[in-house]
Amino acid sequence: GAAGAQGEAGQQEAKKADADDWIKWEGGECPAPGAGVDVKFRVGLCYYGAPSSHYDWDHHSDPADIVAYRLSR
């Protein structure tokens, strides 16, 4: 089928988001500089609407590692 035919302007680098717009994160440089983001931590907590610069985006094998993010709604 033509699954990718629609294409959305907000979609970045063909990152795969789930039905709720969460994008899996495996560590590295901030993927959304200057944006407000929602984040899921390895420990299971979620935080919503903070500036992306508020977080450490690298992974440290720690419960506070970000494992998914999305742009705040």
XYZ file of N, CA, C and O in Angstrom:
292
model
N 0.807 -1.191 0.000
C 0.000 0.000 0.000
C 0.846 1.248 0.000
O 2.060 1.216 -0.100
N 0.169 2.373 0.130
C 0.811 3.677 0.107
C 0.878 4.262 1.508
O 0.480 5.380 1.746
N 1.362 3.467 2.457
C 1.377 3.882 3.857
C 2.109 5.197 4.063
O 1.678 6.034 4.829
N 3.232 5.417 3.396
C 3.988 6.634 3.607
C 3.614 7.759 2.661
O 4.233 8.802 2.668
N 2.591 7.581 1.866
C 2.247 8.560 0.847
C 1.744 9.874 1.433
O 1.935 10.917 0.838
N 1.090 9.826 2.592
C 0.535 11.047 3.159
C 1.634 12.000 3.582
O 1.602 13.157 3.211
N 2.593 11.531 4.371
C 3.707 12.368 4.828
C 3.239 13.591 5.587
O 2.388 14.314 5.115
N 3.774 13.813 6.769
C 3.387 14.972 7.553
C 4.578 15.919 7.673
O 5.691 15.483 7.853
N 4.317 17.198 7.612
C 5.385 18.192 7.694
C 6.122 18.109 9.020
O 7.310 18.350 9.093
N 5.433 17.744 10.103
C 6.051 17.688 11.421
C 6.906 16.460 11.649
O 7.610 16.368 12.634
N 6.848 15.514 10.758
C 7.615 14.277 10.933
C 9.085 14.543 10.632
O 9.413 15.071 9.592
N 9.971 14.179 11.569
C 11.390 14.463 11.395
C 12.157 13.202 11.060
O 12.061 12.217 11.767
N 12.926 13.251 10.000
C 13.847 12.181 9.629
C 13.217 10.790 9.678
O 13.864 9.824 10.020
N 11.956 10.687 9.379
C 11.242 9.414 9.330
C 11.381 8.616 10.620
O 11.445 7.412 10.614
N 11.419 9.299 11.759
C 11.461 8.613 13.050
C 10.103 7.979 13.280
O 9.077 8.577 13.005
N 10.111 6.769 13.783
C 8.867 6.042 13.952
C 8.218 6.381 15.283
O 8.801 6.162 16.337
N 7.015 6.924 15.221
C 6.243 7.257 16.413
C 5.104 6.261 16.549
O 4.589 5.748 15.558
N 4.703 5.983 17.797
C 3.561 5.099 18.003
C 2.268 5.895 17.835
O 2.294 7.068 17.448
N 1.144 5.295 18.150
C -0.149 5.931 17.935
C -0.319 7.211 18.755
O -1.087 8.082 18.381
N 0.413 7.340 19.869
C 0.326 8.534 20.704
C 1.489 9.491 20.452
O 1.782 10.350 21.280
N 2.198 9.317 19.352
C 3.300 10.182 18.925
C 4.602 9.985 19.697
O 5.538 10.757 19.544
N 4.694 8.950 20.558
C 5.933 8.685 21.290
C 6.969 8.094 20.340
O 6.667 7.199 19.553
N 8.189 8.588 20.416
C 9.300 8.112 19.597
C 10.315 7.460 20.524
O 10.745 8.062 21.512
N 10.683 6.221 20.223
C 11.661 5.493 21.023
C 12.984 6.249 21.028
O 13.418 6.755 19.997
N 13.625 6.325 22.205
C 14.886 7.043 22.320
C 15.947 6.128 22.911
O 15.714 5.478 23.922
N 17.111 6.088 22.287
C 18.191 5.209 22.742
C 19.438 5.986 23.164
O 20.521 5.427 23.244
N 19.269 7.291 23.438
C 20.372 8.111 23.912
C 21.053 8.875 22.796
O 20.944 8.521 21.634
N 21.723 9.957 23.164
C 22.431 10.777 22.197
C 22.123 12.244 22.408
O 21.629 12.643 23.451
N 22.433 13.048 21.371
C 22.164 14.483 21.433
C 20.670 14.747 21.435
O 19.890 14.004 20.849
N 20.287 15.831 22.066
C 18.880 16.227 22.132
C 18.260 16.220 20.733
O 18.764 16.876 19.824
N 17.150 15.491 20.558
C 16.533 15.388 19.232
C 15.624 16.561 18.879
O 15.180 16.673 17.748
N 15.340 17.434 19.848
C 14.392 18.522 19.606
C 14.853 19.808 20.290
O 14.189 20.306 21.190
N 16.012 20.357 19.876
C 16.529 21.562 20.530
C 15.518 22.700 20.511
O 14.902 22.979 19.487
N 15.321 23.335 21.669
C 14.430 24.481 21.760
C 12.953 24.162 21.835
O 12.134 25.061 21.958
N 12.591 22.894 21.786
C 11.176 22.516 21.782
C 10.714 22.089 23.166
O 11.506 21.637 23.991
N 9.426 22.209 23.395
C 8.816 21.628 24.588
C 8.558 20.156 24.305
O 8.095 19.804 23.214
N 8.895 19.295 25.251
C 8.754 17.858 25.022
C 8.090 17.157 26.203
O 8.096 17.652 27.327
N 7.520 16.014 25.904
C 7.065 15.057 26.902
C 8.081 13.929 26.874
O 8.533 13.543 25.788
N 8.469 13.407 28.032
C 9.461 12.336 28.074
C 8.987 11.189 28.958
O 8.248 11.394 29.915
N 9.406 9.973 28.588
C 9.193 8.772 29.407
C 10.561 8.309 29.881
O 11.493 8.187 29.074
N 10.670 8.060 31.173
C 11.920 7.583 31.746
C 11.910 6.071 31.886
O 10.842 5.450 32.012
N 13.090 5.469 31.913
C 13.233 4.018 32.051
C 12.453 3.502 33.264
O 11.867 2.428 33.238
N 12.432 4.267 34.349
C 11.767 3.862 35.586
C 10.234 3.824 35.441
O 9.545 3.281 36.277
N 9.715 4.415 34.354
C 8.278 4.358 34.100
C 7.549 5.682 34.290
O 6.378 5.788 33.966
N 8.216 6.690 34.816
C 7.586 7.999 34.990
C 7.559 8.763 33.679
O 8.422 8.573 32.824
N 6.579 9.654 33.542
C 6.488 10.550 32.389
C 6.438 11.985 32.895
O 5.806 12.257 33.912
N 7.119 12.885 32.198
C 7.047 14.317 32.476
C 6.570 14.994 31.198
O 6.938 14.585 30.101
N 5.786 16.069 31.373
C 5.138 16.695 30.221
C 5.431 18.190 30.123
O 5.378 18.898 31.122
N 5.744 18.651 28.914
C 5.773 20.061 28.593
C 7.001 20.857 28.991
O 7.002 22.066 28.856
N 8.063 20.230 29.450
C 9.265 20.975 29.822
C 10.128 21.237 28.590
O 10.059 20.507 27.608
N 10.968 22.264 28.650
C 11.898 22.502 27.538
C 12.865 21.328 27.395
O 13.308 20.760 28.395
N 13.190 20.980 26.165
C 14.081 19.835 25.933
C 15.437 20.022 26.596
O 16.083 19.051 26.991
N 15.874 21.276 26.774
C 17.172 21.551 27.401
C 17.190 21.195 28.887
O 18.249 21.118 29.498
N 16.026 20.936 29.463
C 15.896 20.577 30.874
C 16.420 19.163 31.158
O 16.694 18.827 32.297
N 16.557 18.350 30.120
C 16.865 16.929 30.292
C 18.255 16.537 29.818
O 18.831 17.175 28.945
N 18.754 15.444 30.384
C 19.981 14.795 29.936
C 19.553 13.699 28.959
O 18.939 12.709 29.367
N 19.880 13.862 27.697
C 19.409 12.948 26.653
C 20.308 11.736 26.467
O 19.940 10.789 25.779
N 21.498 11.744 27.043
C 22.383 10.582 26.965
C 21.867 9.474 27.865
O 21.109 9.726 28.799
N 22.273 8.262 27.589
C 21.915 7.119 28.438
C 23.087 6.767 29.336
O 24.240 6.799 28.916
N 22.762 6.419 30.579
C 23.773 6.084 31.584
C 23.434 4.776 32.293
O 23.855 4.571 33.428
N 22.625 3.913 31.667
C 22.132 2.683 32.305
C 21.526 3.010 33.663
O 21.794 2.357 34.662
N 20.691 4.026 33.665
C 20.124 4.588 34.886
C 18.602 4.617 34.774
O 18.071 4.765 33.667
N 17.874 4.510 35.891
C 16.406 4.598 35.830
C 15.906 5.931 35.265
O 14.796 6.014 34.767
N 16.748 6.977 35.320
C 16.347 8.293 34.820
C 16.647 8.485 33.334
O 16.414 9.569 32.796
N 17.146 7.466 32.640
C 17.364 7.570 31.198
C 16.025 7.780 30.492
O 15.027 7.127 30.820
N 16.006 8.669 29.504
C 14.813 8.872 28.681
C 14.731 7.725 27.679
O 15.698 7.438 26.974
N 13.587 7.050 27.626
C 13.417 5.936 26.699
C 12.445 6.256 25.572
O 12.378 5.523 24.581
N 11.703 7.359 25.703
C 10.801 7.809 24.631
C 10.495 9.282 24.839
O 10.560 9.788 25.960
N 10.177 9.965 23.744
C 9.817 11.373 23.820
C 8.804 11.687 22.730
O 8.594 10.925 21.799
N 8.166 12.834 22.869
C 7.320 13.397 21.813
C 7.291 14.904 22.015
O 7.575 15.404 23.115
N 6.981 15.632 20.962
C 6.806 17.074 21.092
C 5.538 17.321 21.893
O 4.535 16.618 21.708
N 5.600 18.287 22.807
C 4.428 18.577 23.635
C 3.266 19.029 22.770
O 3.447 19.694 21.759
N 2.092 18.666 23.199
C 0.878 18.998 22.426
C 0.334 20.346 22.831
O 0.489 20.812 23.896
